[in-house]
PDB file of C-alpha atoms in Angstrom:
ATOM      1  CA  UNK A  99       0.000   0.000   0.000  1.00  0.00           C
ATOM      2  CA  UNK A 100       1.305   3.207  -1.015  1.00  0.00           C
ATOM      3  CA  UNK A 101       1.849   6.367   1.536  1.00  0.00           C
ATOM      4  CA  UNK A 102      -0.184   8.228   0.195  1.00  0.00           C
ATOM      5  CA  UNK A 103      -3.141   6.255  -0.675  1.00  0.00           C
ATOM      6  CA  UNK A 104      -6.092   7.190   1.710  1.00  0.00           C
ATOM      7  CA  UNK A 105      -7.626   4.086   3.455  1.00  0.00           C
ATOM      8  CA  UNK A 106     -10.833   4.216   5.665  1.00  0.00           C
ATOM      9  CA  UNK A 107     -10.620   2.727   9.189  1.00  0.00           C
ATOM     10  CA  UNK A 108     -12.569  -0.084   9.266  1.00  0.00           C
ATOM     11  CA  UNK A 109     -14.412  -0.991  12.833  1.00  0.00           C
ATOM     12  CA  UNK A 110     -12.175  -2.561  15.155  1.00  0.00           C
ATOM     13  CA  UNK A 111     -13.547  -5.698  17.030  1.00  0.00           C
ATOM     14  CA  UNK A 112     -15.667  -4.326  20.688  1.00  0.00           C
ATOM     15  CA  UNK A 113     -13.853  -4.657  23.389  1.00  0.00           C
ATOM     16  CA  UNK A 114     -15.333  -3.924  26.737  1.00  0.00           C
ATOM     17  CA  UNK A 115     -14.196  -3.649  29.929  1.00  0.00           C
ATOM     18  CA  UNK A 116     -15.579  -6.757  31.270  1.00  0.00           C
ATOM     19  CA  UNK A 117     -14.186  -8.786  28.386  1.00  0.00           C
ATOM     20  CA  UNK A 118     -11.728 -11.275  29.496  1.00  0.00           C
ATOM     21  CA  UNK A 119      -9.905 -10.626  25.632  1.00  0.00           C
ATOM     22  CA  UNK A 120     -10.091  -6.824  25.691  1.00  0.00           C
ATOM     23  CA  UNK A 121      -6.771  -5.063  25.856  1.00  0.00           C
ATOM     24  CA  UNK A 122      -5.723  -2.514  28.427  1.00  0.00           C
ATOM     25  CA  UNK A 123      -6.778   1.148  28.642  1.00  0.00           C
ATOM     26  CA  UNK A 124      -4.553   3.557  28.803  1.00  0.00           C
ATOM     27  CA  UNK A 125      -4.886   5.992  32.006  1.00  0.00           C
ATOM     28  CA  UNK A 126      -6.529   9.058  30.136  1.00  0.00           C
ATOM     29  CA  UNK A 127      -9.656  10.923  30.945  1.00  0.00           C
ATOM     30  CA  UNK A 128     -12.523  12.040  29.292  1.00  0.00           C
ATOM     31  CA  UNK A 129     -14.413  14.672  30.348  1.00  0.00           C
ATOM     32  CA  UNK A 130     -17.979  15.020  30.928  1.00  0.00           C
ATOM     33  CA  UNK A 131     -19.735  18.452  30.222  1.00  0.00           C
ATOM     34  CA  UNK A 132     -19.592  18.813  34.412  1.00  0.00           C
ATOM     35  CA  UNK A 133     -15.526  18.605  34.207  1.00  0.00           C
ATOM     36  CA  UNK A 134     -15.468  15.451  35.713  1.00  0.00           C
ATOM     37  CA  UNK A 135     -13.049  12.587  34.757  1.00  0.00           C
ATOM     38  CA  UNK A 136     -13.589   8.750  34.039  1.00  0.00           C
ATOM     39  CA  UNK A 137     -10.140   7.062  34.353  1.00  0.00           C
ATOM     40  CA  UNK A 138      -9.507   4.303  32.496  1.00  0.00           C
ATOM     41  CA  UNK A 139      -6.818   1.398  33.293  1.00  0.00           C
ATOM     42  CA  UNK A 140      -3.089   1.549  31.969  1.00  0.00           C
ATOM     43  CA  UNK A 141      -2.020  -0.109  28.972  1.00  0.00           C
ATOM     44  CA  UNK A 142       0.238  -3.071  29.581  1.00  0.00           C
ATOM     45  CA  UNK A 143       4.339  -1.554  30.080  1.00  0.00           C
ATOM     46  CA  UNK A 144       2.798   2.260  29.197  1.00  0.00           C
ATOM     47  CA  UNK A 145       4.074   3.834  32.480  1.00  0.00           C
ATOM     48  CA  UNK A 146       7.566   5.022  30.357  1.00  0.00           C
ATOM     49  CA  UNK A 147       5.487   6.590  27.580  1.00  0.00           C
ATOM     50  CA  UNK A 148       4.790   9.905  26.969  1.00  0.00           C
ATOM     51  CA  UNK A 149       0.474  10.602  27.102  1.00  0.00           C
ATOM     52  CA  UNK A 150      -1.550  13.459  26.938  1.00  0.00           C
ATOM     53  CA  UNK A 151      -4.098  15.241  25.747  1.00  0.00           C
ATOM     54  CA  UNK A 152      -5.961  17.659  23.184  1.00  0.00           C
ATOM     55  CA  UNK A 153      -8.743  19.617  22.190  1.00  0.00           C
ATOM     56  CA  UNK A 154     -10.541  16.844  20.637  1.00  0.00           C
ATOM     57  CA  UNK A 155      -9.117  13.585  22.429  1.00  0.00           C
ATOM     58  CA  UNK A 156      -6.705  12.305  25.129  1.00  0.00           C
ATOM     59  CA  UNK A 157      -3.865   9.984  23.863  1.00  0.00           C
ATOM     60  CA  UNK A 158      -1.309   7.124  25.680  1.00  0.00           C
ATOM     61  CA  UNK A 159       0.886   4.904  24.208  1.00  0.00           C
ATOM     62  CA  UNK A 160       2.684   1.878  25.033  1.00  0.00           C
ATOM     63  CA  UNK A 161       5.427  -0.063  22.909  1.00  0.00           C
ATOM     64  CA  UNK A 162       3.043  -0.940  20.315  1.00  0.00           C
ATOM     65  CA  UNK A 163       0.156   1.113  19.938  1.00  0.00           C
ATOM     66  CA  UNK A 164      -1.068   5.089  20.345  1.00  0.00           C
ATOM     67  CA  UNK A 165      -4.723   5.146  21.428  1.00  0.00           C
ATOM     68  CA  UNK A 166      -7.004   8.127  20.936  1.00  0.00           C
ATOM     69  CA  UNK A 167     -10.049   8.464  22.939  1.00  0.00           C
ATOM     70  CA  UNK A 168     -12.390  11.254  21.571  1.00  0.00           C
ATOM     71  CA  UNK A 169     -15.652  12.556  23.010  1.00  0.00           C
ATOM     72  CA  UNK A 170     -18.803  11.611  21.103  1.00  0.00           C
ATOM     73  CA  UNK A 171     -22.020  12.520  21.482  1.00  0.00           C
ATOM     74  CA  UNK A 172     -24.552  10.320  23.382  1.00  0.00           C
ATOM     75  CA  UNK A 173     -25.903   9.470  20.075  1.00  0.00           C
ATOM     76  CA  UNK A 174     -23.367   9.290  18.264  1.00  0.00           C
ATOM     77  CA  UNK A 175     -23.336   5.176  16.083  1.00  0.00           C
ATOM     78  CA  UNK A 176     -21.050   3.552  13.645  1.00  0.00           C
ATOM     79  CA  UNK A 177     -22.774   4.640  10.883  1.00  0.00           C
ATOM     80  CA  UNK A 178     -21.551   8.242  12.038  1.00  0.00           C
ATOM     81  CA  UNK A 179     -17.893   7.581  12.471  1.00  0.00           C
ATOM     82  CA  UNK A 180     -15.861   8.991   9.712  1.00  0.00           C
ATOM     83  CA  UNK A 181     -12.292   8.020   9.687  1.00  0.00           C
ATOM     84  CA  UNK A 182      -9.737   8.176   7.273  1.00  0.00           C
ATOM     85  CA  UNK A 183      -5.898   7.198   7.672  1.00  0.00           C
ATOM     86  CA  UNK A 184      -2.693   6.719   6.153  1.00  0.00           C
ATOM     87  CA  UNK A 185       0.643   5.670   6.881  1.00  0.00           C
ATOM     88  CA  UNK A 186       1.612   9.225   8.219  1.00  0.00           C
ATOM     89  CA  UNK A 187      -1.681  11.005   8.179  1.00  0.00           C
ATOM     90  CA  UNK A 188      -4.890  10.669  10.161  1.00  0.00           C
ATOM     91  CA  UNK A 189      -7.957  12.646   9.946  1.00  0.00           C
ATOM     92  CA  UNK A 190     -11.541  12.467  11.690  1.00  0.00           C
ATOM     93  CA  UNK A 191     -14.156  13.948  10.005  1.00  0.00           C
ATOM     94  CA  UNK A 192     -17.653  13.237  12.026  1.00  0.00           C
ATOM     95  CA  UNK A 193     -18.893  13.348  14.313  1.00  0.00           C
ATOM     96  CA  UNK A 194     -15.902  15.448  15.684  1.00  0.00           C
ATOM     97  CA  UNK A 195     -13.597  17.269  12.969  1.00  0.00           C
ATOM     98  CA  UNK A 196      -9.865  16.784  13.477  1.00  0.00           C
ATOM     99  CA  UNK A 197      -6.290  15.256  12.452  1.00  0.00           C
ATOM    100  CA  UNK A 198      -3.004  15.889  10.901  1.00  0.00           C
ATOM    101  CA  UNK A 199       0.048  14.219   9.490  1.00  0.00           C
ATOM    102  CA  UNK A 200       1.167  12.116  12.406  1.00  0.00           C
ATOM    103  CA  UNK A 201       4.278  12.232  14.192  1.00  0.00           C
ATOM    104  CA  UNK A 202       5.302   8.785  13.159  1.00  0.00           C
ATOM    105  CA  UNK A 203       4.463   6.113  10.677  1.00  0.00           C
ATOM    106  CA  UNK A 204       1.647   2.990  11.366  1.00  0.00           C
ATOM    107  CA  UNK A 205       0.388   0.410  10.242  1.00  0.00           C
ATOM    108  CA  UNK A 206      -2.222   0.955   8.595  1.00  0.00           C
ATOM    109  CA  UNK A 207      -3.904  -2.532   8.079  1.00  0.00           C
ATOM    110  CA  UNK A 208      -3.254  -3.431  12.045  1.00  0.00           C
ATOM    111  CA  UNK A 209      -5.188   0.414  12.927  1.00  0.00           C
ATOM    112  CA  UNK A 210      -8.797   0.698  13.733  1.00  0.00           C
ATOM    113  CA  UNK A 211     -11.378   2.416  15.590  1.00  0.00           C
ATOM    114  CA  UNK A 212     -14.369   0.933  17.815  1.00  0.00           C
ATOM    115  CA  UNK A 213     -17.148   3.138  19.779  1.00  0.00           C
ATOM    116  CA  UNK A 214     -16.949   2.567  23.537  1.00  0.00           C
ATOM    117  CA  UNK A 215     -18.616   3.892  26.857  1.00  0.00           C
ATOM    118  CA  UNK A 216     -17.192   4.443  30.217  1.00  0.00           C
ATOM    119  CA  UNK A 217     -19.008   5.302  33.656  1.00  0.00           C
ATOM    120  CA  UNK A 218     -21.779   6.490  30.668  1.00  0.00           C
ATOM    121  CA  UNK A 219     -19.417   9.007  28.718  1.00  0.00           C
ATOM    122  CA  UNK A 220     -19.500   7.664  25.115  1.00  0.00           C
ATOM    123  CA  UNK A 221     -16.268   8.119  23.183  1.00  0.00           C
ATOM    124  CA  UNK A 222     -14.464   6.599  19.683  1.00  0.00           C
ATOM    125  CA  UNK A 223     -11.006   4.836  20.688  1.00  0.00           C
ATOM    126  CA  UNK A 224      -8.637   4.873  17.736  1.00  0.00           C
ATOM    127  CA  UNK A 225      -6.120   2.169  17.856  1.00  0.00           C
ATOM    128  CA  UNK A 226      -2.935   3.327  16.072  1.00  0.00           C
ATOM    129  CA  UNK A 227      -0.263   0.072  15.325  1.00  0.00           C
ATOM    130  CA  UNK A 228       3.081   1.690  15.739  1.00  0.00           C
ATOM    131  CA  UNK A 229       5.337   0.746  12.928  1.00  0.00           C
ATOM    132  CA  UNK A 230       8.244   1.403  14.774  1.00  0.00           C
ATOM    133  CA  UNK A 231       7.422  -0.484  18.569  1.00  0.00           C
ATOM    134  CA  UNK A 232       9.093   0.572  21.497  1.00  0.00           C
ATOM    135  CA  UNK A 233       9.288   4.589  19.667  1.00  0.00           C
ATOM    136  CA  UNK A 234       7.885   7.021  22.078  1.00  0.00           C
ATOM    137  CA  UNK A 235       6.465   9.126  20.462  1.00  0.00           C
ATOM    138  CA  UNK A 236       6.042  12.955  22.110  1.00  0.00           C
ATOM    139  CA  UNK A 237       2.996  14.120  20.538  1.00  0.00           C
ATOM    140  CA  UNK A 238       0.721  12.197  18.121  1.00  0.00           C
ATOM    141  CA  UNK A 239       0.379  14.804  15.615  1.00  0.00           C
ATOM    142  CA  UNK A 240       2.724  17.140  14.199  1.00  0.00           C
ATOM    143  CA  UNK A 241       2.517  20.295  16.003  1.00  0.00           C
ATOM    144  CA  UNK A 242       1.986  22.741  13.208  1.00  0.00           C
ATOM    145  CA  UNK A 243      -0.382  20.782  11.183  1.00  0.00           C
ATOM    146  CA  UNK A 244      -3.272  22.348  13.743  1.00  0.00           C
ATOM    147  CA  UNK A 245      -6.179  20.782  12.415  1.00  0.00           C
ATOM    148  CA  UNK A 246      -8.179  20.949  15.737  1.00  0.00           C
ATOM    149  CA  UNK A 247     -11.844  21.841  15.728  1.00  0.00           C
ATOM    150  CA  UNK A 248     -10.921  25.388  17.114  1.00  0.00           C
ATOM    151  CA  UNK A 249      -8.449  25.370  14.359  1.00  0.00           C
ATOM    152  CA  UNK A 250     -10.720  25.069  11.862  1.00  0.00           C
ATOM    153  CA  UNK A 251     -13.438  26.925  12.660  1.00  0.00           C
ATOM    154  CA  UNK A 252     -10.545  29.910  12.552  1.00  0.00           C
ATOM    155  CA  UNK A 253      -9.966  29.054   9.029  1.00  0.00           C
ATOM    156  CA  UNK A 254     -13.455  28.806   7.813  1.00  0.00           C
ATOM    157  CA  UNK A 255     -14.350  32.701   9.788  1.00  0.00           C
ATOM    158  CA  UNK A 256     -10.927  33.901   7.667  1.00  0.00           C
ATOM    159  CA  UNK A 257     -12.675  32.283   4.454  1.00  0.00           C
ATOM    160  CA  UNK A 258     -15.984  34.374   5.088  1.00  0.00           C
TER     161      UNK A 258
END
């Protein structure tokens, strides 16, 4: 598959938190409209990673994979989710608008996304496959590629 050639995330297999096969969470937080925050678990070996968070989504890493968690509305179902990736570049289009070119390179065929809930705040988890494991990456987009909702809404008052 070619750098450049877009590919849509397909949905990932559910995995929920009282699934004996489900992976890990990574400890990041998403915030309900109150300001309060759901923790989730660590990912397996993630406590010498660099995490953080966004605008749009909270991110942690481990040796293998960056996860994105992203706020959806209540509502929000598959059928919503658009997602589009390649090796360097992921962007988000609905129901939240956001992405860039990506810090690093993935795999593209081992990525995907799945809609989850926890202590009732809905959110999309997008599993990036690092293609370098064991990288830590500092950030997962790069930082002047601002593509954030804020970001954009910027550019589209400059347009008017």
């Amino acid at each position: 598959m070619e750098d450049d050639e877009p590919v849509k995330i397909s949905l990932g297999v559910a995995r929920g938190f009282d699934n004996p096969e489900a992976i890990d969470r990574p400890v990041a937080g998403l915030g309900d409209p109150d300001g309060h925050w759901h923790k989730f678990d660590a990912l397996e070996s993630s406590e010498v990673y660099a995490r953080g968070k966004a605008e749009a989504y909270h991110w942690a890493q481990n040796r293998a994979v960056m996860m994105l968690y992203v706020p959806v509305p209540e509502e929000t179902t598959r059928h919503d989710v658009e997602a589009t990736l390649r090796t360097r570049e992921l962007v988000i289009s609905a129901p939240v608008a956001f992405g860039g070119r990506l810090s690093h390179k993935i795999d593209v065929d081992a990525s995907h996304w799945y809609l989850d809930e926890r202590a009732g705040v809905p959110f999309l988890v997008v599993e990036l496959a690092k293609m370098d494991e064991y990288y830590n990456w500092a950030d997962v987009f790069f930082s002047d590629d601002d593509r954030s909702p804020s970001a954009a809404a910027a550019a589209a008052a400059e347009g008017d």
